PDB file of C-alpha atoms in Angstrom:
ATOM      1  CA  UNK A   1       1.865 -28.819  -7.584  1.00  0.00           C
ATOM      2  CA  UNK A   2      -1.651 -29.858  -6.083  1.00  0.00           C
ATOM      3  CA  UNK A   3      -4.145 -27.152  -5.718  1.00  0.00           C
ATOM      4  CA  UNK A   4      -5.002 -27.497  -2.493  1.00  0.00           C
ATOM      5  CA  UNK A   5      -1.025 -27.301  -1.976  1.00  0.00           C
ATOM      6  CA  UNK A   6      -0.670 -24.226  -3.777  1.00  0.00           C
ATOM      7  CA  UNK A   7      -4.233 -22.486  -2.194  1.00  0.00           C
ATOM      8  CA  UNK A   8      -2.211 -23.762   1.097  1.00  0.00           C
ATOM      9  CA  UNK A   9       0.530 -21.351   0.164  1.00  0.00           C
ATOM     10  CA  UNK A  10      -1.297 -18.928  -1.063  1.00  0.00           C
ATOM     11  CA  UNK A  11      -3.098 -18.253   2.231  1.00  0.00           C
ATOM     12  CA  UNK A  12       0.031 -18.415   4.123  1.00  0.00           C
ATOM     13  CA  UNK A  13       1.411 -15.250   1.402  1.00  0.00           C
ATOM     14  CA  UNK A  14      -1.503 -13.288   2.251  1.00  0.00           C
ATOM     15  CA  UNK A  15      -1.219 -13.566   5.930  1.00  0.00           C
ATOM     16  CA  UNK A  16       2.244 -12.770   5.907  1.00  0.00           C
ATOM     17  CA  UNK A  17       1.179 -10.014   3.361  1.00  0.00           C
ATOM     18  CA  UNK A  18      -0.993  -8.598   6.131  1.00  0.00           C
ATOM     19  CA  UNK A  19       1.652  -8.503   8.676  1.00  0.00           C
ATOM     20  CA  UNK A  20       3.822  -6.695   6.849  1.00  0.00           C
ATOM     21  CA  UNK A  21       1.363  -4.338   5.755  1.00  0.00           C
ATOM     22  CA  UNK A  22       0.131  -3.789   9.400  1.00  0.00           C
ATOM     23  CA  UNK A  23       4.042  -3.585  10.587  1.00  0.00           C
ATOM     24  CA  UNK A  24       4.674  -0.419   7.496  1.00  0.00           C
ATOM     25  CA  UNK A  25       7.335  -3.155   5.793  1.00  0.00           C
ATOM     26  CA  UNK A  26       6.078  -1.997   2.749  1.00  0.00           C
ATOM     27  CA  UNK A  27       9.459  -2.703   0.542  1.00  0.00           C
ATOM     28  CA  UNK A  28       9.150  -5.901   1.782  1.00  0.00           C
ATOM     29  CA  UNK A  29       5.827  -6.724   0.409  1.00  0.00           C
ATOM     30  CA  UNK A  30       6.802  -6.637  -3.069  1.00  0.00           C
ATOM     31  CA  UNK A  31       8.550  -9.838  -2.846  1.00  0.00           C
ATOM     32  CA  UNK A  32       5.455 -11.540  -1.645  1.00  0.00           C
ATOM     33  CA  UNK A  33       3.298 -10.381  -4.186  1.00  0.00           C
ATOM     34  CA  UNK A  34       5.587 -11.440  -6.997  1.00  0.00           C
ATOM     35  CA  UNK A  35       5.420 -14.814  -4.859  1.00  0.00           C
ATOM     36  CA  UNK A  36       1.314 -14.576  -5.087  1.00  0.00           C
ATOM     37  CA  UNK A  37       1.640 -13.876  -8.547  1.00  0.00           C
ATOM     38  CA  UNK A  38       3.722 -17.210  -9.260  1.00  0.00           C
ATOM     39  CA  UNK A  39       0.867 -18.639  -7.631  1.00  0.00           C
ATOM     40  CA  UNK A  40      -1.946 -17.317  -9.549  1.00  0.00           C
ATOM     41  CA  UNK A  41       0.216 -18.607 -12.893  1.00  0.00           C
ATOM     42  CA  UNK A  42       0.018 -22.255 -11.633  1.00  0.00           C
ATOM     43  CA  UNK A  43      -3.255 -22.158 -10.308  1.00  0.00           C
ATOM     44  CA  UNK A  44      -4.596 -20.558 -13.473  1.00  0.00           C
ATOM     45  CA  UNK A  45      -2.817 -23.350 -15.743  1.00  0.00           C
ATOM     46  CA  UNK A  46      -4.677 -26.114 -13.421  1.00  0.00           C
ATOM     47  CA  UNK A  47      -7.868 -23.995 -14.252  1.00  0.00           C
ATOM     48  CA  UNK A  48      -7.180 -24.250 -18.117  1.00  0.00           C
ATOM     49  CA  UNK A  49      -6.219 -27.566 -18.324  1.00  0.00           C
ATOM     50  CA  UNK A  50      -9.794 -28.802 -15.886  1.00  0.00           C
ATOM     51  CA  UNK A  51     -11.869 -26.094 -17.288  1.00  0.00           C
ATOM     52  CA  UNK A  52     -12.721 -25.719 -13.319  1.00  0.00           C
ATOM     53  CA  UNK A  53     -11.600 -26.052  -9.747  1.00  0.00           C
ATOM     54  CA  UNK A  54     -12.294 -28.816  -7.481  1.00  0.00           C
ATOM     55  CA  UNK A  55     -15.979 -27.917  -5.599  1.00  0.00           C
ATOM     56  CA  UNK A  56     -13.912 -28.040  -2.412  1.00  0.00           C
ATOM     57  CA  UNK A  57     -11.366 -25.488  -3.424  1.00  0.00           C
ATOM     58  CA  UNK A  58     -14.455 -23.077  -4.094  1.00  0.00           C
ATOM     59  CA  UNK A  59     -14.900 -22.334  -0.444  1.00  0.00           C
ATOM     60  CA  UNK A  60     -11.008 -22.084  -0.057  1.00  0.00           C
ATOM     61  CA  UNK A  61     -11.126 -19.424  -2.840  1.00  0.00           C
ATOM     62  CA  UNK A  62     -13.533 -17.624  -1.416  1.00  0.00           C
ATOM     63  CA  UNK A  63     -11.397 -17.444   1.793  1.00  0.00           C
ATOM     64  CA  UNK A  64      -8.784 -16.265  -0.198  1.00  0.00           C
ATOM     65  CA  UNK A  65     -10.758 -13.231  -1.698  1.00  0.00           C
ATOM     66  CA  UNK A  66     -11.778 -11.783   1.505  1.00  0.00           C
ATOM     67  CA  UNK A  67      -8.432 -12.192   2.991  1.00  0.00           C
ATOM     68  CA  UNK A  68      -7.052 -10.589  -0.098  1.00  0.00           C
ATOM     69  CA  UNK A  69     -10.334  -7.793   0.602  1.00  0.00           C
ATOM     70  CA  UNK A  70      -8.730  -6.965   3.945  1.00  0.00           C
ATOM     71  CA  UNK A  71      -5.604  -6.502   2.940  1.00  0.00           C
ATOM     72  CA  UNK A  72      -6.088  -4.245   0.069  1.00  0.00           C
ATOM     73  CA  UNK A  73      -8.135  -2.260   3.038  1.00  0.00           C
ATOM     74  CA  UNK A  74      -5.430  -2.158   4.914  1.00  0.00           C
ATOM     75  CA  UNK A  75      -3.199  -0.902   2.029  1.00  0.00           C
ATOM     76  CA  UNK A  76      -5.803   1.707   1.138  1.00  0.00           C
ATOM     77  CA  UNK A  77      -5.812   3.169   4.799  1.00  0.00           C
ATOM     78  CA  UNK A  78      -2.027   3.325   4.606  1.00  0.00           C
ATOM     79  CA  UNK A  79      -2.024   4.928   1.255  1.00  0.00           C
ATOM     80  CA  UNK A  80      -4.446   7.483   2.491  1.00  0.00           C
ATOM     81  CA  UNK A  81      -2.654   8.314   5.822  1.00  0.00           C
ATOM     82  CA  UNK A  82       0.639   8.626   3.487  1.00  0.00           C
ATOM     83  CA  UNK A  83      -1.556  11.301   1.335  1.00  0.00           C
ATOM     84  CA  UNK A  84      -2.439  12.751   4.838  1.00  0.00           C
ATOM     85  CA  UNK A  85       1.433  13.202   5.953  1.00  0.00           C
ATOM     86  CA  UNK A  86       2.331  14.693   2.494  1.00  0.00           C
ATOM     87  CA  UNK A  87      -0.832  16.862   2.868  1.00  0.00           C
ATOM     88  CA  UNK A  88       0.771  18.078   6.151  1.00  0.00           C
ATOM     89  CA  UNK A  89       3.829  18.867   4.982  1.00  0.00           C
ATOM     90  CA  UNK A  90       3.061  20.923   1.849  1.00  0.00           C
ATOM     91  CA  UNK A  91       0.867  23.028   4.527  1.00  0.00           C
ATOM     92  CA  UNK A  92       3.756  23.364   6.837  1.00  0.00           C
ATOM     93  CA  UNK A  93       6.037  24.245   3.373  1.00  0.00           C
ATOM     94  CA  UNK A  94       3.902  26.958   2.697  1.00  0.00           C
ATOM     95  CA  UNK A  95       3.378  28.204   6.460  1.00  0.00           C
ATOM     96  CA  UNK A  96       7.094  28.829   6.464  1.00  0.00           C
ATOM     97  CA  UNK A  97       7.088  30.125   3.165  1.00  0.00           C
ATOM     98  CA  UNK A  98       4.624  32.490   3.768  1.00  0.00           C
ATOM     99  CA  UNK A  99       6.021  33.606   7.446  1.00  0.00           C
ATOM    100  CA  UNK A 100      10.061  34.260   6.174  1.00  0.00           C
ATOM    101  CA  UNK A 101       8.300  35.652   2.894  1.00  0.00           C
ATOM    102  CA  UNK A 102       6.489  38.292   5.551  1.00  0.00           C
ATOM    103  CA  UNK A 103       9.116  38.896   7.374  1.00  0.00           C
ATOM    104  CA  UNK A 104      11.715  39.702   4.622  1.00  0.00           C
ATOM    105  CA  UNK A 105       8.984  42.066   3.446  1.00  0.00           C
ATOM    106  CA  UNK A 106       9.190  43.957   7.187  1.00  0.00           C
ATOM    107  CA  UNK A 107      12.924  43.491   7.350  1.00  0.00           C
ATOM    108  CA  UNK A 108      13.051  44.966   3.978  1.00  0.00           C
ATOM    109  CA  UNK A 109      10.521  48.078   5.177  1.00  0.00           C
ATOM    110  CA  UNK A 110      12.897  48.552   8.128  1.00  0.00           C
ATOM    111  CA  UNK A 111      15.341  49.056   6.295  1.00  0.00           C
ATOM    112  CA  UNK A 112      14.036  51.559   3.681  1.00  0.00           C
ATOM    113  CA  UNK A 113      12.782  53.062   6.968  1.00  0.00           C
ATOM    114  CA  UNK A 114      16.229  53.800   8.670  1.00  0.00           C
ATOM    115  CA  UNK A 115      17.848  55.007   5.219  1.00  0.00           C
ATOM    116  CA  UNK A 116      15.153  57.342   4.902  1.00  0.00           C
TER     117      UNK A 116
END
């Protein structure tokens, strides 16, 4: 396949990588990086066997890094909000560890109380 072809499709995995980032379909992006991956294989063989890229596909390339940039941003802020959530819930965990651990102490008290 052409480079320009496969920079073509290339762009058009990263944008829909981006959606699906930005819409929390992470299981689904999986399948689009192993399609970006495929890619990267052919485009790397055209590499080796010109030593180089077309000039023109340079800029293209470059396009292709940043939008790749942004969504490894976008990935990161997700990852980070996940740590947030888990964050959250080990606190809660604990909160209600702590309270029924406090309050089994009193009930036990009360009880020690009334058979003495």
């Amino acid at each position: 396949m052409k480079e320009e072809l496969l920079f073509d499709k290339f762009r058009k995995l990263l944008l829909k990588e981006r959606e699906l980032l930005k819409e929390n379909r992470l299981s689904e992006v999986d399948s689009v990086i192993k399609e970006k991956s495929l890619i990267i294989r052919e485009l790397d063989d055209i590499k080796a066997k010109r030593g180089q890229f077309k000039p023109e596909s340079l800029d293209i390339l470059n396009e292709l890094k940043r939008l790749q940039g942004e969504n490894i941003e976008i990935l990161n802020k997700e990852i980070e909000r996940v740590k947030q959530d888990l964050k959250n819930l080990r606190f809660e965990e604990d909160s209600k560890r702590e309270y029924l651990q406090s309050n089994l102490v009193e009930d036990k008290k009360r009880i020690l109380d009334q058979n003495t």
